[in-house]
Amino acid sequence: AERKSHAVEPTCILSEEKPMDFEQTLPREEHTMRLKGGLGRRISGIALWTAVAYVLLHLALVPVFSLLTRTEHKKGNTPRNWGLAYQFHEVKGFPGFAIPAWYVPGAANKPIILVLTGSGGNKSGTIAKLMTLSLHEKGYNVFLFDTRGQGQSRVIKTYGIGEAADVVRVLDHLSKIHPDKKIGAVGFSLGAASVLRAAGMDARLQAIAAYASYSELDSDLIRNGVAVQLKTMLRGKVPRKRHTYADYGVKAARWIVCPALVRVSLKLWSGTFRSIPTPQEAVAAFGDRALLLMQNDGDPEIPVRQLDALYQSAQTAKKQKMSFRSNTHEPPLWNEQFRGRFKAIIQGFFGKNLR
């Protein structure tokens, strides 16, 4: 019998397998570490961009405040409207820009006095007008000019840093035209700080009357200044029923702002690499020059302690300190009694110390 051989053919069975999940092959601890590493990189990236945005915010803060606090000249409002003859001057200032100025001539044998207003003011304002009329009445030659970000000046305001350098440029300009004349200055708020800082660099300023100047841009002053500026701007643009929310924003801004970054931003926008002394450092090197320091006792912007710091630091025998009863930052010139007294004080100070 034939044996039938039954050959068994091999069969190939293909099985569908899922792609290997690499992460499934990792130990659980290593997988957790990879997840944490990815999360850490994302957090680091967010922190980095937040820091960059924070720095850029401070760089933008200076030009934004400069634009929002500037005041324009009233068209046609010049010393001629005050009954005074004047000459228009352009002083070479920040590269590419000129410093617009008015020179009101007085007696030929009298000194020149610079008049600088505060932030938001300009050379055609009430304070500038009163000072010009008061000084010209005594025969003084008066030189008024708009500091950065004010009036006809288009440069960004740097709250006394670039402005002090511009005061020195004005002194150079006047010394070329009137080399034999003595020069003094009266300044208010930002203008006061600017002339004091300039006096620390240039001894040609021989007598200074400073009203409501800061002694230094310390952290408290910067935070308070930011809050005051924001409050002023928001009050004019936010509906009254939302003033409470605006106040919360102002309070938050006080703590969000970094004073050190504000100081760096001011220096960068000033466009000057020259070392600019603080008002407190400047008065410490006054020598025998005359200094009159004034401030309101209820000033909401500049603490009275800064007036005391300036007076204590001033190294001159010709120093005076005066405090006035008022809860405003600016001199209360709407008060007729104060106006007359203030006029006499300014005339008397320069009459005694700048002959």
mmCIF file of C-alpha atoms in Angstrom:
data_model
loop_
_atom_site.group_PDB
_atom_site.id
_atom_site.type_symbol
_atom_site.label_atom_id
_atom_site.label_comp_id
_atom_site.label_asym_id
_atom_site.label_seq_id
_atom_site.Cartn_x
_atom_site.Cartn_y
_atom_site.Cartn_z
ATOM 1 C CA ALA A 1 0.000 0.000 0.000
ATOM 2 C CA GLU A 2 1.261 3.131 -1.009
ATOM 3 C CA ARG A 3 1.727 5.456 1.745
ATOM 4 C CA LYS A 4 0.466 8.848 0.974
ATOM 5 C CA SER A 5 2.605 11.513 2.414
ATOM 6 C CA HIS A 6 0.782 14.564 3.514
ATOM 7 C CA ALA A 7 3.166 17.524 3.410
ATOM 8 C CA VAL A 8 2.321 20.286 5.767
ATOM 9 C CA GLU A 9 3.083 23.622 4.254
ATOM 10 C CA PRO A 10 4.255 26.266 6.657
ATOM 11 C CA THR A 11 1.897 29.177 7.100
ATOM 12 C CA CYS A 12 2.960 32.763 7.722
ATOM 13 C CA ILE A 13 0.697 34.685 9.989
ATOM 14 C CA LEU A 14 1.129 38.451 9.920
ATOM 15 C CA SER A 15 0.048 40.278 12.990
ATOM 16 C CA GLU A 16 -0.685 43.999 13.120
ATOM 17 C CA GLU A 17 1.360 45.532 15.854
ATOM 18 C CA LYS A 18 0.973 49.116 17.204
ATOM 19 C CA PRO A 19 3.933 51.483 16.757
ATOM 20 C CA MET A 20 6.233 51.405 19.690
ATOM 21 C CA ASP A 21 5.527 54.193 22.118
ATOM 22 C CA PHE A 22 8.968 55.312 23.177
ATOM 23 C CA GLU A 23 7.717 57.035 26.276
ATOM 24 C CA GLN A 24 5.996 53.814 27.386
ATOM 25 C CA THR A 25 9.350 52.140 27.365
ATOM 26 C CA LEU A 26 10.845 54.736 29.721
ATOM 27 C CA PRO A 27 10.822 54.193 33.413
ATOM 28 C CA ARG A 28 8.115 56.175 35.131
ATOM 29 C CA GLU A 29 10.610 58.400 36.957
ATOM 30 C CA GLU A 30 12.383 59.395 33.734
ATOM 31 C CA HIS A 31 9.086 60.119 32.001
ATOM 32 C CA THR A 32 8.070 62.421 34.869
ATOM 33 C CA MET A 33 11.385 64.219 34.667
ATOM 34 C CA ARG A 34 10.914 64.863 30.936
ATOM 35 C CA LEU A 35 7.473 66.353 31.538
ATOM 36 C CA LYS A 36 8.825 68.584 34.267
ATOM 37 C CA GLY A 37 11.686 69.671 32.034
ATOM 38 C CA GLY A 38 9.298 70.744 29.279
ATOM 39 C CA LEU A 39 7.137 72.633 31.760
ATOM 40 C CA GLY A 40 10.201 74.321 33.194
ATOM 41 C CA ARG A 41 11.312 75.524 29.759
ATOM 42 C CA ARG A 42 7.864 76.952 29.079
ATOM 43 C CA ILE A 43 7.828 78.773 32.419
ATOM 44 C CA SER A 44 11.347 80.102 31.773
ATOM 45 C CA GLY A 45 10.247 81.388 28.359
ATOM 46 C CA ILE A 46 7.217 83.122 29.812
ATOM 47 C CA ALA A 47 9.359 84.667 32.582
ATOM 48 C CA LEU A 48 11.918 85.897 30.045
ATOM 49 C CA TRP A 49 9.325 87.578 27.813
ATOM 50 C CA THR A 50 7.581 89.053 30.854
ATOM 51 C CA ALA A 51 10.884 90.565 31.976
ATOM 52 C CA VAL A 52 11.519 91.983 28.500
ATOM 53 C CA ALA A 53 8.023 93.494 28.391
ATOM 54 C CA TYR A 54 8.554 94.971 31.878
ATOM 55 C CA VAL A 55 11.774 96.693 30.802
ATOM 56 C CA LEU A 56 10.213 97.964 27.557
ATOM 57 C CA LEU A 57 7.280 99.334 29.569
ATOM 58 C CA HIS A 58 9.678 101.499 31.563
ATOM 59 C CA LEU A 59 11.468 102.656 28.426
ATOM 60 C CA ALA A 60 8.106 103.723 26.987
ATOM 61 C CA LEU A 61 6.951 105.349 30.220
ATOM 62 C CA VAL A 62 9.206 108.419 29.854
ATOM 63 C CA PRO A 63 8.118 109.517 26.333
ATOM 64 C CA VAL A 64 4.466 108.724 27.095
ATOM 65 C CA PHE A 65 4.444 110.941 30.194
ATOM 66 C CA SER A 66 6.388 113.604 28.308
ATOM 67 C CA LEU A 67 3.748 113.726 25.561
ATOM 68 C CA LEU A 68 0.764 113.618 27.893
ATOM 69 C CA THR A 69 2.001 116.348 30.258
ATOM 70 C CA ARG A 70 3.216 118.890 27.711
ATOM 71 C CA THR A 71 1.366 122.163 27.231
ATOM 72 C CA GLU A 72 1.385 124.109 23.995
ATOM 73 C CA HIS A 73 2.025 127.818 23.660
ATOM 74 C CA LYS A 74 -1.016 129.993 23.251
ATOM 75 C CA LYS A 75 -0.684 131.394 19.764
ATOM 76 C CA GLY A 76 0.625 134.940 19.780
ATOM 77 C CA ASN A 77 1.253 134.963 23.526
ATOM 78 C CA THR A 78 4.675 136.615 23.808
ATOM 79 C CA PRO A 79 6.290 139.244 26.049
ATOM 80 C CA ARG A 80 4.917 141.826 23.639
ATOM 81 C CA ASN A 81 1.478 140.990 25.056
ATOM 82 C CA TRP A 82 2.896 141.801 28.507
ATOM 83 C CA GLY A 83 4.051 145.217 27.300
ATOM 84 C CA LEU A 84 7.717 144.190 26.924
ATOM 85 C CA ALA A 85 10.088 144.226 23.969
ATOM 86 C CA TYR A 86 11.849 140.923 23.340
ATOM 87 C CA GLN A 87 14.143 139.036 20.976
ATOM 88 C CA PHE A 88 13.617 135.470 19.787
ATOM 89 C CA HIS A 89 16.632 133.198 20.252
ATOM 90 C CA GLU A 90 17.333 129.622 19.209
ATOM 91 C CA VAL A 91 19.968 127.877 21.296
ATOM 92 C CA LYS A 92 21.690 124.822 19.911
ATOM 93 C CA GLY A 93 20.477 122.009 22.154
ATOM 94 C CA PHE A 94 20.012 118.259 21.936
ATOM 95 C CA PRO A 95 21.496 116.997 18.613
ATOM 96 C CA GLY A 96 19.084 117.920 15.834
ATOM 97 C CA PHE A 97 16.943 120.188 18.028
ATOM 98 C CA ALA A 98 17.003 123.840 19.077
ATOM 99 C CA ILE A 99 15.960 125.395 22.385
ATOM 100 C CA PRO A 100 13.354 128.132 21.691
ATOM 101 C CA ALA A 101 13.900 131.163 23.897
ATOM 102 C CA TRP A 102 12.952 134.801 24.509
ATOM 103 C CA TYR A 103 15.376 137.450 25.627
ATOM 104 C CA VAL A 104 13.783 140.445 27.335
ATOM 105 C CA PRO A 105 16.431 143.191 27.531
ATOM 106 C CA GLY A 106 16.660 145.350 30.621
ATOM 107 C CA ALA A 107 19.260 147.834 31.852
ATOM 108 C CA ALA A 108 22.659 147.587 30.187
ATOM 109 C CA ASN A 109 24.486 147.298 33.514
ATOM 110 C CA LYS A 110 22.182 144.645 34.983
ATOM 111 C CA PRO A 111 22.732 140.836 35.084
ATOM 112 C CA ILE A 112 20.722 138.224 33.173
ATOM 113 C CA ILE A 113 18.274 135.977 35.000
ATOM 114 C CA LEU A 114 17.020 132.702 33.530
ATOM 115 C CA VAL A 115 13.374 131.774 34.157
ATOM 116 C CA LEU A 116 12.385 128.078 34.029
ATOM 117 C CA THR A 117 8.911 126.723 34.733
ATOM 118 C CA GLY A 118 7.778 123.319 35.978
ATOM 119 C CA SER A 119 6.518 120.218 34.180
ATOM 120 C CA GLY A 120 3.442 121.112 32.157
ATOM 121 C CA GLY A 121 4.345 124.789 32.094
ATOM 122 C CA ASN A 122 6.113 126.860 29.459
ATOM 123 C CA LYS A 123 7.689 130.256 28.905
ATOM 124 C CA SER A 124 4.337 131.905 28.109
ATOM 125 C CA GLY A 125 2.574 130.753 31.290
ATOM 126 C CA THR A 126 1.454 132.655 34.388
ATOM 127 C CA ILE A 127 4.543 131.928 36.478
ATOM 128 C CA ALA A 128 6.915 132.920 33.663
ATOM 129 C CA LYS A 129 4.978 136.130 33.067
ATOM 130 C CA LEU A 130 4.953 137.173 36.739
ATOM 131 C CA MET A 131 8.686 136.485 37.154
ATOM 132 C CA THR A 132 9.572 138.346 33.959
ATOM 133 C CA LEU A 133 7.554 141.425 34.894
ATOM 134 C CA SER A 134 8.876 141.414 38.474
ATOM 135 C CA LEU A 135 12.525 141.114 37.431
ATOM 136 C CA HIS A 136 12.282 143.493 34.483
ATOM 137 C CA GLU A 137 10.741 146.054 36.824
ATOM 138 C CA LYS A 138 14.099 146.138 38.624
ATOM 139 C CA GLY A 139 16.045 146.453 35.384
ATOM 140 C CA TYR A 140 17.141 142.818 35.011
ATOM 141 C CA ASN A 141 17.594 141.206 31.617
ATOM 142 C CA VAL A 142 15.399 138.095 31.489
ATOM 143 C CA PHE A 143 15.980 134.955 29.439
ATOM 144 C CA LEU A 144 13.036 132.541 29.201
ATOM 145 C CA PHE A 145 13.184 129.216 27.396
ATOM 146 C CA ASP A 146 11.182 126.041 27.044
ATOM 147 C CA THR A 147 12.893 122.998 28.484
ATOM 148 C CA ARG A 148 12.418 119.576 26.930
ATOM 149 C CA GLY A 149 8.856 118.478 26.263
ATOM 150 C CA GLN A 150 7.378 121.874 27.119
ATOM 151 C CA GLY A 151 5.919 124.680 25.037
ATOM 152 C CA GLN A 152 7.698 124.883 21.689
ATOM 153 C CA SER A 153 10.344 122.277 22.569
ATOM 154 C CA ARG A 154 9.921 118.900 20.863
ATOM 155 C CA VAL A 155 12.503 116.865 22.772
ATOM 156 C CA ILE A 156 11.374 114.244 25.307
ATOM 157 C CA LYS A 157 11.212 115.446 28.895
ATOM 158 C CA THR A 158 13.720 113.753 31.225
ATOM 159 C CA TYR A 159 12.828 115.463 34.509
ATOM 160 C CA GLY A 160 16.020 117.381 35.124
ATOM 161 C CA ILE A 161 18.739 115.224 33.556
ATOM 162 C CA GLY A 162 18.801 116.357 29.929
ATOM 163 C CA GLU A 163 17.341 119.693 30.990
ATOM 164 C CA ALA A 164 20.392 120.451 33.160
ATOM 165 C CA ALA A 165 22.654 119.828 30.164
ATOM 166 C CA ASP A 166 20.469 122.218 28.158
ATOM 167 C CA VAL A 167 20.845 124.926 30.823
ATOM 168 C CA VAL A 168 24.615 124.680 30.392
ATOM 169 C CA ARG A 169 24.118 125.120 26.618
ATOM 170 C CA VAL A 170 22.074 128.240 27.334
ATOM 171 C CA LEU A 171 24.914 129.578 29.504
ATOM 172 C CA ASP A 172 27.345 128.982 26.634
ATOM 173 C CA HIS A 173 25.007 130.851 24.296
ATOM 174 C CA LEU A 174 24.612 133.857 26.600
ATOM 175 C CA SER A 175 28.308 134.006 27.460
ATOM 176 C CA LYS A 176 29.133 134.459 23.778
ATOM 177 C CA ILE A 177 26.608 137.290 23.343
ATOM 178 C CA HIS A 178 27.061 138.974 26.740
ATOM 179 C CA PRO A 179 30.462 137.832 28.061
ATOM 180 C CA ASP A 180 30.593 140.449 30.836
ATOM 181 C CA LYS A 181 27.173 139.914 32.362
ATOM 182 C CA LYS A 182 26.562 137.905 35.518
ATOM 183 C CA ILE A 183 23.877 135.213 35.306
ATOM 184 C CA GLY A 184 21.352 133.986 37.854
ATOM 185 C CA ALA A 185 18.241 131.794 37.629
ATOM 186 C CA VAL A 186 14.814 131.257 39.122
ATOM 187 C CA GLY A 187 13.150 127.888 38.624
ATOM 188 C CA PHE A 188 9.975 126.130 39.652
ATOM 189 C CA SER A 189 9.621 122.390 40.299
ATOM 190 C CA LEU A 190 11.279 120.683 37.305
ATOM 191 C CA GLY A 191 12.806 124.031 36.330
ATOM 192 C CA ALA A 192 14.217 124.436 39.846
ATOM 193 C CA ALA A 193 15.784 120.967 39.810
ATOM 194 C CA SER A 194 17.225 121.648 36.346
ATOM 195 C CA VAL A 195 18.998 124.881 37.317
ATOM 196 C CA LEU A 196 20.310 123.386 40.558
ATOM 197 C CA ARG A 197 21.752 120.389 38.705
ATOM 198 C CA ALA A 198 23.249 122.709 36.093
ATOM 199 C CA ALA A 199 24.799 124.839 38.845
ATOM 200 C CA GLY A 200 26.594 121.732 40.048
ATOM 201 C CA MET A 201 28.328 121.558 36.661
ATOM 202 C CA ASP A 202 28.774 125.255 35.875
ATOM 203 C CA ALA A 203 29.782 128.037 38.268
ATOM 204 C CA ARG A 204 28.490 130.737 35.878
ATOM 205 C CA LEU A 205 25.137 130.448 37.664
ATOM 206 C CA GLN A 206 25.913 132.760 40.570
ATOM 207 C CA ALA A 207 22.539 133.056 42.321
ATOM 208 C CA ILE A 208 19.590 130.637 42.228
ATOM 209 C CA ALA A 209 16.056 130.862 43.569
ATOM 210 C CA ALA A 210 14.504 127.374 43.506
ATOM 211 C CA TYR A 211 10.834 126.698 44.263
ATOM 212 C CA ALA A 212 9.708 123.097 44.972
ATOM 213 C CA SER A 213 12.772 121.283 43.679
ATOM 214 C CA TYR A 214 13.397 117.641 44.516
ATOM 215 C CA SER A 215 16.697 116.823 46.238
ATOM 216 C CA GLU A 216 17.112 113.511 44.418
ATOM 217 C CA LEU A 217 15.014 111.119 42.350
ATOM 218 C CA ASP A 218 14.647 108.543 45.106
ATOM 219 C CA SER A 219 12.268 105.583 44.961
ATOM 220 C CA ASP A 220 9.468 107.218 46.949
ATOM 221 C CA LEU A 221 9.550 110.344 44.795
ATOM 222 C CA ILE A 222 9.458 108.346 41.549
ATOM 223 C CA ARG A 223 6.539 106.184 42.711
ATOM 224 C CA ASN A 224 4.641 109.219 43.952
ATOM 225 C CA GLY A 225 5.403 111.106 40.740
ATOM 226 C CA VAL A 226 4.067 108.265 38.577
ATOM 227 C CA ALA A 227 0.924 108.093 40.716
ATOM 228 C CA VAL A 228 0.334 111.864 40.533
ATOM 229 C CA GLN A 229 0.843 111.955 36.759
ATOM 230 C CA LEU A 230 -1.498 108.984 36.196
ATOM 231 C CA LYS A 231 -4.140 110.382 38.520
ATOM 232 C CA THR A 232 -4.074 113.747 36.764
ATOM 233 C CA MET A 233 -4.394 112.142 33.339
ATOM 234 C CA LEU A 234 -7.074 109.616 34.306
ATOM 235 C CA ARG A 235 -9.225 112.116 36.187
ATOM 236 C CA GLY A 236 -9.623 114.105 33.011
ATOM 237 C CA LYS A 237 -10.491 111.134 30.794
ATOM 238 C CA VAL A 238 -12.286 108.593 33.002
ATOM 239 C CA PRO A 239 -16.007 109.167 33.765
ATOM 240 C CA ARG A 240 -16.644 110.334 37.328
ATOM 241 C CA LYS A 241 -18.533 107.137 38.260
ATOM 242 C CA ARG A 242 -15.391 105.153 37.451
ATOM 243 C CA HIS A 243 -12.958 107.299 39.398
ATOM 244 C CA THR A 244 -12.745 104.616 42.091
ATOM 245 C CA TYR A 245 -11.433 102.083 39.566
ATOM 246 C CA ALA A 246 -8.957 104.678 38.283
ATOM 247 C CA ASP A 247 -7.705 105.199 41.840
ATOM 248 C CA TYR A 248 -7.133 101.435 42.196
ATOM 249 C CA GLY A 249 -5.081 101.534 38.990
ATOM 250 C CA VAL A 250 -3.012 104.421 40.311
ATOM 251 C CA LYS A 251 -2.317 102.579 43.566
ATOM 252 C CA ALA A 252 -1.288 99.461 41.650
ATOM 253 C CA ALA A 253 1.052 101.500 39.447
ATOM 254 C CA ARG A 254 2.906 102.755 42.522
ATOM 255 C CA TRP A 255 4.076 99.222 43.253
ATOM 256 C CA ILE A 256 4.448 97.934 39.703
ATOM 257 C CA VAL A 257 6.898 100.640 38.664
ATOM 258 C CA CYS A 258 10.607 99.991 39.274
ATOM 259 C CA PRO A 259 12.396 103.238 40.265
ATOM 260 C CA ALA A 260 15.802 101.895 39.172
ATOM 261 C CA LEU A 261 14.494 101.201 35.652
ATOM 262 C CA VAL A 262 12.843 104.634 35.532
ATOM 263 C CA ARG A 263 16.193 106.258 36.336
ATOM 264 C CA VAL A 264 17.906 104.202 33.609
ATOM 265 C CA SER A 265 15.173 105.141 31.130
ATOM 266 C CA LEU A 266 15.479 108.851 31.960
ATOM 267 C CA LYS A 267 19.230 108.726 31.438
ATOM 268 C CA LEU A 268 18.880 106.942 28.080
ATOM 269 C CA TRP A 269 16.231 109.364 26.795
ATOM 270 C CA SER A 270 18.304 112.349 27.943
ATOM 271 C CA GLY A 271 20.833 111.550 25.226
ATOM 272 C CA THR A 272 23.712 112.713 27.410
ATOM 273 C CA PHE A 273 26.498 110.541 28.763
ATOM 274 C CA ARG A 274 27.755 113.375 30.920
ATOM 275 C CA SER A 275 27.517 112.794 34.645
ATOM 276 C CA ILE A 276 24.702 115.018 35.941
ATOM 277 C CA PRO A 277 24.764 115.709 39.710
ATOM 278 C CA THR A 278 21.568 115.515 41.716
ATOM 279 C CA PRO A 279 20.319 118.823 43.166
ATOM 280 C CA GLN A 280 21.555 117.666 46.574
ATOM 281 C CA GLU A 281 25.030 116.933 45.216
ATOM 282 C CA ALA A 282 25.032 120.236 43.344
ATOM 283 C CA VAL A 283 24.261 122.479 46.330
ATOM 284 C CA ALA A 284 27.001 120.743 48.298
ATOM 285 C CA ALA A 285 29.484 122.364 45.895
ATOM 286 C CA PHE A 286 27.970 125.878 45.792
ATOM 287 C CA GLY A 287 30.916 127.633 47.378
ATOM 288 C CA ASP A 288 30.107 131.309 47.945
ATOM 289 C CA ARG A 289 27.148 131.431 45.543
ATOM 290 C CA ALA A 290 23.695 132.508 46.743
ATOM 291 C CA LEU A 291 20.838 130.028 47.141
ATOM 292 C CA LEU A 292 17.179 130.562 48.014
ATOM 293 C CA LEU A 293 15.113 127.396 48.597
ATOM 294 C CA MET A 294 11.309 127.629 48.781
ATOM 295 C CA GLN A 295 8.410 125.185 49.042
ATOM 296 C CA ASN A 296 4.807 124.851 50.201
ATOM 297 C CA ASP A 297 4.426 123.040 53.538
ATOM 298 C CA GLY A 298 1.588 120.849 52.193
ATOM 299 C CA ASP A 299 3.158 119.992 48.827
ATOM 300 C CA PRO A 300 1.504 116.731 47.615
ATOM 301 C CA GLU A 301 4.265 115.939 45.101
ATOM 302 C CA ILE A 302 7.596 116.818 46.719
ATOM 303 C CA PRO A 303 7.942 115.877 50.409
ATOM 304 C CA VAL A 304 9.094 118.751 52.620
ATOM 305 C CA ARG A 305 11.949 116.530 53.835
ATOM 306 C CA GLN A 306 13.544 117.041 50.410
ATOM 307 C CA LEU A 307 13.614 120.802 51.017
ATOM 308 C CA ASP A 308 15.302 120.155 54.371
ATOM 309 C CA ALA A 309 17.807 117.792 52.725
ATOM 310 C CA LEU A 310 18.742 120.453 50.168
ATOM 311 C CA TYR A 311 19.187 123.120 52.824
ATOM 312 C CA GLN A 312 21.302 120.909 55.079
ATOM 313 C CA SER A 313 23.507 119.818 52.163
ATOM 314 C CA ALA A 314 24.068 123.329 50.816
ATOM 315 C CA GLN A 315 27.651 124.387 51.505
ATOM 316 C CA THR A 316 27.273 128.141 51.246
ATOM 317 C CA ALA A 317 26.917 130.912 53.772
ATOM 318 C CA LYS A 318 24.465 132.650 51.428
ATOM 319 C CA LYS A 319 21.643 130.146 51.762
ATOM 320 C CA GLN A 320 18.031 130.770 52.732
ATOM 321 C CA LYS A 321 15.035 128.481 53.243
ATOM 322 C CA MET A 322 11.411 129.575 53.116
ATOM 323 C CA SER A 323 8.204 127.588 53.555
ATOM 324 C CA PHE A 324 4.725 128.785 52.574
ATOM 325 C CA ARG A 325 1.344 127.640 53.883
ATOM 326 C CA SER A 326 -0.350 125.924 50.960
ATOM 327 C CA ASN A 327 -1.516 122.419 50.028
ATOM 328 C CA THR A 328 -0.506 122.816 46.392
ATOM 329 C CA HIS A 329 2.706 121.978 44.557
ATOM 330 C CA GLU A 330 2.840 125.211 42.575
ATOM 331 C CA PRO A 331 3.078 128.648 44.223
ATOM 332 C CA PRO A 332 -0.435 129.965 45.045
ATOM 333 C CA LEU A 333 -0.201 132.944 42.728
ATOM 334 C CA TRP A 334 -4.010 133.293 42.625
ATOM 335 C CA ASN A 335 -3.711 134.726 46.152
ATOM 336 C CA GLU A 336 -3.037 138.459 45.802
ATOM 337 C CA GLN A 337 -1.346 138.690 49.200
ATOM 338 C CA PHE A 338 1.018 135.831 48.353
ATOM 339 C CA ARG A 339 1.669 137.217 44.889
ATOM 340 C CA GLY A 340 2.837 140.554 46.288
ATOM 341 C CA ARG A 341 4.958 138.931 48.974
ATOM 342 C CA PHE A 342 6.544 136.488 46.532
ATOM 343 C CA LYS A 343 7.391 139.245 44.084
ATOM 344 C CA ALA A 344 9.159 141.182 46.853
ATOM 345 C CA ILE A 345 11.092 138.072 47.947
ATOM 346 C CA ILE A 346 12.435 137.383 44.444
ATOM 347 C CA GLN A 347 13.337 141.016 43.813
ATOM 348 C CA GLY A 348 15.048 141.279 47.195
ATOM 349 C CA PHE A 349 17.040 138.055 46.761
ATOM 350 C CA PHE A 350 18.536 139.002 43.402
ATOM 351 C CA GLY A 351 18.928 142.639 44.421
ATOM 352 C CA LYS A 352 21.140 141.543 47.297
ATOM 353 C CA ASN A 353 23.031 138.661 45.688
ATOM 354 C CA LEU A 354 23.307 139.435 41.949
ATOM 355 C CA ARG A 355 24.503 142.979 41.316
#
